[in-house]
Tab-separated table of C-alpha atoms in Angstrom:
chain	number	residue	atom	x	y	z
A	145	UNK	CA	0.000	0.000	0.000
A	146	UNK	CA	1.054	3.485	-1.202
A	147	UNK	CA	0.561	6.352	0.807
A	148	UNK	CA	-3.178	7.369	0.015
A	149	UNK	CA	-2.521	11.140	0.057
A	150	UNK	CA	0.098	10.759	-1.961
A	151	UNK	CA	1.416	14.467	-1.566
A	152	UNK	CA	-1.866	15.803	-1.073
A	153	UNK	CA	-1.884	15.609	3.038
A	154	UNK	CA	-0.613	19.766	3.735
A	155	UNK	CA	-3.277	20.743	0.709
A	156	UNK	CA	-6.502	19.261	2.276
A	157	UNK	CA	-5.517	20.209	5.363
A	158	UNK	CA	-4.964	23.977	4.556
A	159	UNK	CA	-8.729	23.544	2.745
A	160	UNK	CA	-10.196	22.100	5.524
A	161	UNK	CA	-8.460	24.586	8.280
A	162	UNK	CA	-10.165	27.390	5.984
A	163	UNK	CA	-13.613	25.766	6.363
A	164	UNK	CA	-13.603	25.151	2.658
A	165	UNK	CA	-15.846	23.508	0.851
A	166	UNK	CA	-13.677	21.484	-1.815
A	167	UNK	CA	-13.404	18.326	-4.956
A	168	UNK	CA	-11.601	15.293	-5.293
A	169	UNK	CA	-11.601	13.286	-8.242
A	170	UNK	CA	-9.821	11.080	-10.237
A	171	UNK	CA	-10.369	8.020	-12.364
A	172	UNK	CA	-12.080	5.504	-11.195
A	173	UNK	CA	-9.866	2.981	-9.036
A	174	UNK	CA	-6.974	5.197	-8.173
A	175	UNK	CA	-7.486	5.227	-4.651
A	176	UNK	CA	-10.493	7.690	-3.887
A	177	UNK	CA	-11.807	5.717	-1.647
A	178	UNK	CA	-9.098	4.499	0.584
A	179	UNK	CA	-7.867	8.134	0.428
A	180	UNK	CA	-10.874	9.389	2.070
A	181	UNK	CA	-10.739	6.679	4.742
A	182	UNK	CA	-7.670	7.565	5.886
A	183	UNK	CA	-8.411	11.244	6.008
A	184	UNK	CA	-11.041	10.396	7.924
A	185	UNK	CA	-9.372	8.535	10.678
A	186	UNK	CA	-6.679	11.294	10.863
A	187	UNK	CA	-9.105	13.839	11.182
A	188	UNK	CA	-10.908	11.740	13.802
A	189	UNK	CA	-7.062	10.760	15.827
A	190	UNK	CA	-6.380	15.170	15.755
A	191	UNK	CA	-9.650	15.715	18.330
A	192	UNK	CA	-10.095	19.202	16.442
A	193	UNK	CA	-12.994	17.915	14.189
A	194	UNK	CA	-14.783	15.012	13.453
A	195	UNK	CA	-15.219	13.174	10.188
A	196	UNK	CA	-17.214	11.135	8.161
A	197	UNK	CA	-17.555	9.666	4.891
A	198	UNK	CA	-20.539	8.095	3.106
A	199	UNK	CA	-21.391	7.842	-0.032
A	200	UNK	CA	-24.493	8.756	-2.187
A	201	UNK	CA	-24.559	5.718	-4.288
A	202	UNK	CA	-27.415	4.163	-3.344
A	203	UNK	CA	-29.278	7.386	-4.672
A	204	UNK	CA	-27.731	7.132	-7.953
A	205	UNK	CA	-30.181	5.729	-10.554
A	206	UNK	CA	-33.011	7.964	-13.006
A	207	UNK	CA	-36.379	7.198	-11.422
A	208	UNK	CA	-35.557	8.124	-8.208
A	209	UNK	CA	-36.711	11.301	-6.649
A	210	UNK	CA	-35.863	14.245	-5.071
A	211	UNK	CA	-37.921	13.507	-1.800
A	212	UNK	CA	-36.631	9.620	-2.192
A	213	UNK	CA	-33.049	10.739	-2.695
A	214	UNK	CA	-33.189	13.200	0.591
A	215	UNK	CA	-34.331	9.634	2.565
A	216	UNK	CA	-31.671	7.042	0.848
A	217	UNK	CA	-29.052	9.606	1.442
A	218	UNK	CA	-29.852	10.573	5.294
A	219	UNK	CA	-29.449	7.381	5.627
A	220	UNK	CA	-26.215	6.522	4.254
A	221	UNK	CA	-24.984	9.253	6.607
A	222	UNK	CA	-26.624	7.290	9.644
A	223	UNK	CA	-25.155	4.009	9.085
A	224	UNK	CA	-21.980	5.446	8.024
A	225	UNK	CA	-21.570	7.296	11.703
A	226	UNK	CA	-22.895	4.387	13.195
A	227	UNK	CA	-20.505	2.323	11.570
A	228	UNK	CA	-17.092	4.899	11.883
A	229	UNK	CA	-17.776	7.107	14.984
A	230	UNK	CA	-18.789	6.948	18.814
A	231	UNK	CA	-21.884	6.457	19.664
A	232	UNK	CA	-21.681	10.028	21.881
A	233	UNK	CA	-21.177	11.470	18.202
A	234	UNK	CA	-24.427	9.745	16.169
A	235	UNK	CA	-27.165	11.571	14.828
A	236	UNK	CA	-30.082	12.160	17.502
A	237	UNK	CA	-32.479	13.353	14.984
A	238	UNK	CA	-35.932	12.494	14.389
A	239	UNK	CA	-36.448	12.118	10.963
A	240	UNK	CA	-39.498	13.151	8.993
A	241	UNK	CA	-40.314	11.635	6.213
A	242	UNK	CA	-39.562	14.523	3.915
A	243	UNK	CA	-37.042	15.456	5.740
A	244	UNK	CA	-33.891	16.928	3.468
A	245	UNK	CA	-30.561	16.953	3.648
A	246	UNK	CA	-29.626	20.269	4.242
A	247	UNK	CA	-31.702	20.174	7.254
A	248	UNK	CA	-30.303	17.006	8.478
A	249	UNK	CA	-27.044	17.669	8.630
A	250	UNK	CA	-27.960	21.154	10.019
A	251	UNK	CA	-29.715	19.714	12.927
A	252	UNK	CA	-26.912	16.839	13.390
A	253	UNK	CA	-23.806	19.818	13.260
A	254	UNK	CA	-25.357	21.377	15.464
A	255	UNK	CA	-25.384	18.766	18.252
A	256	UNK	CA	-21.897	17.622	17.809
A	257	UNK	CA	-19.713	19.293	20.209
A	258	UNK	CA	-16.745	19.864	17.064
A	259	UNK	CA	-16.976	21.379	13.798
A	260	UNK	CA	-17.990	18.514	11.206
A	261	UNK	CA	-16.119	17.433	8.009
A	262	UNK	CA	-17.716	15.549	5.279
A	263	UNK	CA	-16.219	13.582	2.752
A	264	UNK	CA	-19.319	12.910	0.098
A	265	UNK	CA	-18.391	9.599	-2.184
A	266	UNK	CA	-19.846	8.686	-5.393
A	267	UNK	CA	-20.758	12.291	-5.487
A	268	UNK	CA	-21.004	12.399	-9.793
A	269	UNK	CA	-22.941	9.474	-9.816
A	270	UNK	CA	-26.179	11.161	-9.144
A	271	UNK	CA	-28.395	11.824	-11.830
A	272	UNK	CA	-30.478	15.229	-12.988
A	273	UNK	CA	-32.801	16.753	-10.504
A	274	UNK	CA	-30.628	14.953	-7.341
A	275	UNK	CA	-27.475	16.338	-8.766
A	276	UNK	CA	-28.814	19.818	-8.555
A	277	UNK	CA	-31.025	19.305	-5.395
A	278	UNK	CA	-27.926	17.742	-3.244
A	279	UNK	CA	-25.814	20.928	-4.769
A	280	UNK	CA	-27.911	23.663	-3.872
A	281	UNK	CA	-28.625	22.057	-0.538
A	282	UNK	CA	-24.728	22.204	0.436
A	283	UNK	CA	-24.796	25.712	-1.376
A	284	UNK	CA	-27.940	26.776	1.105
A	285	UNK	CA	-25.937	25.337	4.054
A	286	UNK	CA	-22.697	26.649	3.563
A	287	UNK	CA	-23.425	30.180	4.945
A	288	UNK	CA	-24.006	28.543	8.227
A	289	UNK	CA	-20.738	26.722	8.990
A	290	UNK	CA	-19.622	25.701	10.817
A	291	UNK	CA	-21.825	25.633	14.141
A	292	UNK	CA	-24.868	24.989	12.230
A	293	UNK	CA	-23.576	23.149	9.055
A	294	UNK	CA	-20.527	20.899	8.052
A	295	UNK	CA	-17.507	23.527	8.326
A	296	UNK	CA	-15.902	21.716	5.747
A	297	UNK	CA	-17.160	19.074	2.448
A	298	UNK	CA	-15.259	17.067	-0.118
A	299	UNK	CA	-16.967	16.160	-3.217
A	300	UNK	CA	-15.548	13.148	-4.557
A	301	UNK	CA	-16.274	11.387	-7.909
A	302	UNK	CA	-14.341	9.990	-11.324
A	303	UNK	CA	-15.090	14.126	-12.962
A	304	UNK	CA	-13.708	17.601	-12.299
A	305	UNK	CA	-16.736	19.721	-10.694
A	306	UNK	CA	-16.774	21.298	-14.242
A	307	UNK	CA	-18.651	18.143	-15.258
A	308	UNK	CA	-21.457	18.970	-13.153
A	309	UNK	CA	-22.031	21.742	-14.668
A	310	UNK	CA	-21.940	20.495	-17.680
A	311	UNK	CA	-24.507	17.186	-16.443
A	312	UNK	CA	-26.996	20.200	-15.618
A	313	UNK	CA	-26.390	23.003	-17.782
A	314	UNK	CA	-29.226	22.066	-20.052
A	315	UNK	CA	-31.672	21.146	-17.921
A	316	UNK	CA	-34.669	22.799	-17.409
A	317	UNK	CA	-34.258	23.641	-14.077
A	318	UNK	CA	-31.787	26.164	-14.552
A	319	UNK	CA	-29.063	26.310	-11.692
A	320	UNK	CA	-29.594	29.926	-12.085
A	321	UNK	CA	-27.525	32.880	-10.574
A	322	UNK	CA	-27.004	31.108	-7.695
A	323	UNK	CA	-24.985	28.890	-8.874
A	324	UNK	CA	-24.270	26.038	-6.121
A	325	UNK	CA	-20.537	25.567	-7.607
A	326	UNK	CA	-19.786	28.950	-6.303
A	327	UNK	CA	-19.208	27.604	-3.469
A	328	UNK	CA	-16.082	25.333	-4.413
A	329	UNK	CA	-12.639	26.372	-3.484
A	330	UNK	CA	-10.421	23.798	-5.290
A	331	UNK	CA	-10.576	20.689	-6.981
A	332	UNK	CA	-7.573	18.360	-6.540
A	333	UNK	CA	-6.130	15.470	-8.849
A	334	UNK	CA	-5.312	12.267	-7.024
A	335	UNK	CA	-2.361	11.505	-9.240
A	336	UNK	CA	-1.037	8.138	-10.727
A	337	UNK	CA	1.762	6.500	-8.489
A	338	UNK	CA	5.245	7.634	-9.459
A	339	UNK	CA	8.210	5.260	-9.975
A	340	UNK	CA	9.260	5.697	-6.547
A	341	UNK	CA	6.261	5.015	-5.514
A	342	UNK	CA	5.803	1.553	-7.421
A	343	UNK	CA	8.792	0.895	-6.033
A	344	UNK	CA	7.683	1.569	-2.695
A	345	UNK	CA	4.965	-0.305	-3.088
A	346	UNK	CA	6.671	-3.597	-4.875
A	347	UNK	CA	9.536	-3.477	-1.718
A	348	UNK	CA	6.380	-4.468	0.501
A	349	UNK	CA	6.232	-7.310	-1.622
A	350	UNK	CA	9.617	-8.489	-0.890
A	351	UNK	CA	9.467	-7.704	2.950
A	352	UNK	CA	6.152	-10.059	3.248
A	353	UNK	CA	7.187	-12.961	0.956
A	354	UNK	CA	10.533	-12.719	-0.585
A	355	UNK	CA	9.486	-11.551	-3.985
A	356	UNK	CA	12.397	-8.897	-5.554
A	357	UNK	CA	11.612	-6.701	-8.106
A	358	UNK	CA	14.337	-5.460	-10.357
A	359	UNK	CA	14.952	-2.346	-11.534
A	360	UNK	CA	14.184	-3.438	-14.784
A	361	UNK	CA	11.163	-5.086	-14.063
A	362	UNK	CA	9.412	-2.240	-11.861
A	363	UNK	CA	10.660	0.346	-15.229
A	364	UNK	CA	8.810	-2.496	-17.254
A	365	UNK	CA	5.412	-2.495	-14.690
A	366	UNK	CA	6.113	1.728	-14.699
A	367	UNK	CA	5.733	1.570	-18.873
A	368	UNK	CA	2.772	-0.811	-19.548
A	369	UNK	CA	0.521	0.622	-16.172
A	370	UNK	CA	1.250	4.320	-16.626
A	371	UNK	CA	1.827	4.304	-12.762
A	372	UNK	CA	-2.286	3.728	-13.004
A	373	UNK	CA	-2.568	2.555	-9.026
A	374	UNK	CA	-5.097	-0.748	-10.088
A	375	UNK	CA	-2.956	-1.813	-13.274
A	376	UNK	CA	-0.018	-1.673	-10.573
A	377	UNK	CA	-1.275	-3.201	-8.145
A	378	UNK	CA	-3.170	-6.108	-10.900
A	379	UNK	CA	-0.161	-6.355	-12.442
A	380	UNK	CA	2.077	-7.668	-9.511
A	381	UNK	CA	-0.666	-9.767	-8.113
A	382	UNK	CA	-0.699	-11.527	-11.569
A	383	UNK	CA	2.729	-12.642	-11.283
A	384	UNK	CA	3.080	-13.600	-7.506
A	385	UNK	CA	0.276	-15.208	-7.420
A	386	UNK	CA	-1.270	-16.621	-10.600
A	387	UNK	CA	2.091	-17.140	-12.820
A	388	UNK	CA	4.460	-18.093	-10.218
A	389	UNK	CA	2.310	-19.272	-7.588
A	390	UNK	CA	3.522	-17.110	-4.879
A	391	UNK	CA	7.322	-18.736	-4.882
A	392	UNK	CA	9.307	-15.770	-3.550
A	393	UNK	CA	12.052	-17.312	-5.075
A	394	UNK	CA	11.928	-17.260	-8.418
A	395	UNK	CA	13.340	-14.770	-10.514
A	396	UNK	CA	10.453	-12.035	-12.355
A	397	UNK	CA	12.098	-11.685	-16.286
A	398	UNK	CA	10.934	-9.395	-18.891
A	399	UNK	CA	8.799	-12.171	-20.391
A	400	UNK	CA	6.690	-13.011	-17.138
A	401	UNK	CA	5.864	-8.978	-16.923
A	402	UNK	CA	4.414	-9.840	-20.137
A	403	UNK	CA	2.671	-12.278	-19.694
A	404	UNK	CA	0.869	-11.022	-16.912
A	405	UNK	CA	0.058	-7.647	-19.097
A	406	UNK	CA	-1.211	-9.681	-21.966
A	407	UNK	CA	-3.167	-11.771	-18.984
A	408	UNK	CA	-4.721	-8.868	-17.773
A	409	UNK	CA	-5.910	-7.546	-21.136
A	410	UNK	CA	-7.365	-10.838	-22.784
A	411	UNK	CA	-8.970	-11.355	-19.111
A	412	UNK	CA	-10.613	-8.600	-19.592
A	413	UNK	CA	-10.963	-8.022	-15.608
A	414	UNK	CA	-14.003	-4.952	-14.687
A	415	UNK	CA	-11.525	-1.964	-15.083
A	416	UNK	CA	-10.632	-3.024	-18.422
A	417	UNK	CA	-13.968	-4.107	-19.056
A	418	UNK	CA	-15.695	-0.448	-17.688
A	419	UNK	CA	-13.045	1.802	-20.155
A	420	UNK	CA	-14.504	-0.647	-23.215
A	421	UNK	CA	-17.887	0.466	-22.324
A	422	UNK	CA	-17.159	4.028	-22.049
A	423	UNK	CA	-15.842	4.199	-25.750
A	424	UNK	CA	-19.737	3.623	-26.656
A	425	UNK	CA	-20.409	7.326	-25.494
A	426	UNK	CA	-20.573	9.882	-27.981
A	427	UNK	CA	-18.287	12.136	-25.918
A	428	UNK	CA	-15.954	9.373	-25.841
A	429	UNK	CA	-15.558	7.559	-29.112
A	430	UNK	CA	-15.143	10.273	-31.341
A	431	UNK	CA	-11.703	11.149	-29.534
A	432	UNK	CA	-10.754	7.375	-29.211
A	433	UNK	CA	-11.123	6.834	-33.009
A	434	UNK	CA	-8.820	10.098	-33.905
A	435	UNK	CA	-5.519	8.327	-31.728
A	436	UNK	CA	-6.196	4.880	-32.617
A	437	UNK	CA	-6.214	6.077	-36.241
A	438	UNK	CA	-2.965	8.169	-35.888
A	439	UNK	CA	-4.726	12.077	-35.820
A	440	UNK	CA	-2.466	14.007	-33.835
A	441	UNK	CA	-5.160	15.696	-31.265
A	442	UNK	CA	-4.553	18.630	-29.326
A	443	UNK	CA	-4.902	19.481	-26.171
A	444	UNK	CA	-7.470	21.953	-25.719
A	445	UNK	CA	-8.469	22.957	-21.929
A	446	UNK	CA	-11.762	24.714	-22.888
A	447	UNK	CA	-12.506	21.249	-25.039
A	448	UNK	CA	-15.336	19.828	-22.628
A	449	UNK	CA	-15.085	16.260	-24.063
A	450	UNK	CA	-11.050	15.920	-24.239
A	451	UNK	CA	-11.059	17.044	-20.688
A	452	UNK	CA	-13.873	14.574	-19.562
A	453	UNK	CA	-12.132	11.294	-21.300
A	454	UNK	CA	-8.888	13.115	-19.164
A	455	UNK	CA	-10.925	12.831	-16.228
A	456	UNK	CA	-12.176	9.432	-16.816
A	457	UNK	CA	-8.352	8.164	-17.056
A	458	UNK	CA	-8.593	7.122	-20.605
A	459	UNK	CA	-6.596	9.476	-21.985
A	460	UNK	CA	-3.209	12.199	-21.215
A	461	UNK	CA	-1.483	14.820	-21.976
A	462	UNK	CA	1.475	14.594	-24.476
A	463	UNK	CA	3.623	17.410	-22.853
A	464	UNK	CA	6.276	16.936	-25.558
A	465	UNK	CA	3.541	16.787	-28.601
A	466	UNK	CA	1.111	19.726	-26.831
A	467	UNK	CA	-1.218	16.512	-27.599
A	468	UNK	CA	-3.105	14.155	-25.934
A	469	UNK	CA	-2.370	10.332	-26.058
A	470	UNK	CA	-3.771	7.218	-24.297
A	471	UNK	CA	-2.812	7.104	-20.655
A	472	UNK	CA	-0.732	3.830	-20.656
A	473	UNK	CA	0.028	0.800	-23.028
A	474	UNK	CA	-2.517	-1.474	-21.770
A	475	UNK	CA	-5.036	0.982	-22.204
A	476	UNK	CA	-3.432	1.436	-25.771
């Protein structure tokens, strides 16, 4: 295991110190999730603040809701405190069935004896009419923090918060003048590990079972993975385990790296199999089908689609080229 903050530590902290209300996103399994774990239980060890994540999955499909949403959602938060703080700090609220959010959480800050800090999960996930209600909610609450609202959010997901607005800028409901990404301070990048840190990561290998990782093997891993944390990490469990059987003592060559690439690729294993299914969107495919058939594309930062497929991990930026290129060989 890497570091989950991976540099990031002195940035959320400064956010959160500031009572800000903040994004995190990157592609999806990089390490969101175990990231905001871990902040939590550092929060939670400082006694300053107390934290909680939960995520808003379970309101994330079309039929749903507002009213439905408001419930499914109160209650993540419920189970989630119930399941990550003291019982001294659960929610003593009694909720009405229309209850919403924004009320909630007022009601629940309020009786907590520390400022609170949310870390939202899943937050991009919601659809239409949620997206915008859960947005102005935190937007309506903010001016209240931090006795009578969370002093401090994270909204975590796969897209920048500019993809919000784009999810809702044709809608009919208009997010209007007051616009609830106003509100946002910073969105941060959770970054692909760096070569150190694959090497950081691979040395734990060794330590627990004897398996060494050369130099040229970990540059090898570095090349086909992109420093992507779940190709990393699928990528040594393919050879310890299913190509040499966890036998610490024999020797990972060029050809076994391979192998497990070529493995994980015909496998076709559910992060593979969730980037195939993204090339079916129009945003998507259009892009794909310029680099696989050799267009040199530009990077453009005001390009809504390039910087979505960024966000989604499929693609980078070709600093040398002032392009864009696939992230990583396997991807390629």
């Amino acid at each position: 295991m890497v570091d989950p903050l991976r540099g990031l530590k002195e940035t959320i902290a400064g956010l959160i110190q500031e009572e800000s209300y903040f994004a995190i996103h990157s592609p999806r399994q990089s390490g969101k999730t175990t990231l905001l774990h871990s902040l939590m239980h550092t929060i939670n060890a400082e006694d300053e603040r107390i934290c909680l994540v939960f995520s808003v999955e379970t309101a994330a499909y079309r039929s749903i809701t507002v009213e439905e949403a408001n419930r499914k959602i109160i209650s993540a938060i419920i189970l989630s405190a119930q399941s990550f703080l003291p019982s001294s700090y659960h929610p003593q609220i009694e909720r009405e069935s229309l209850m919403e959010m924004k009320d909630f959480l007022s009601a629940w800050a309020r009786q907590l004896p520390r400022p609170l800090v949310l870390l939202i999960d899943e937050i991009d996930a919601l659809y239409d009419d949620v997206l915008i209600s859960v947005l102005r909610q935190l937007r309506d609450g903010f001016q209240l923090r931090p006795n009578s609202f969370p002093s401090s959010v994270a909204l975590v997901g796969l897209r920048d918060i500019r993809e919000y607005r784009q999810e809702v800028r044709n809608n009919e409901d208009s997010i209007g003048s007051g616009s609830p990404f106003n509100i946002i301070a910073e969105s941060i990048v959770l970054k692909n590990f760096t070569d150190d840190q694959i090497v950081e990561l691979y040395q734990q290998y060794t330590d627990d079972g004897g398996q060494v990782f050369s130099d040229e093997v970990v540059h090898a891993i570095g090349l086909y993975s992109g420093g992507q944390p779940w190709l990393v990490n699928a990528l040594a469990r393919e050879i310890t385990e299913k190509i040499l059987k966890k036998d610490g003592h024999r020797v990972i060559t060029l050809d076994i790296v391979a192998q497990a690439k070529e493995n994980l690729i015909l496998r076709r294993d559910t992060h593979l199999d969730s980037l195939i299914d993204k090339l079916n969107e129009q945003r998507v495919r259009p892009i794909i089908d310029a680099l696989i058939s050799g267009v040199d594309v530009q990077y453009d930062g005001f390009n809504d689609d390039l910087r979505y497929c960024i966000d989604l991990g499929i693609i980078t930026r070709n600093y040398k080229t002032e392009g864009v290129k696939i992230s990583n060989i396997i991807y390629n």
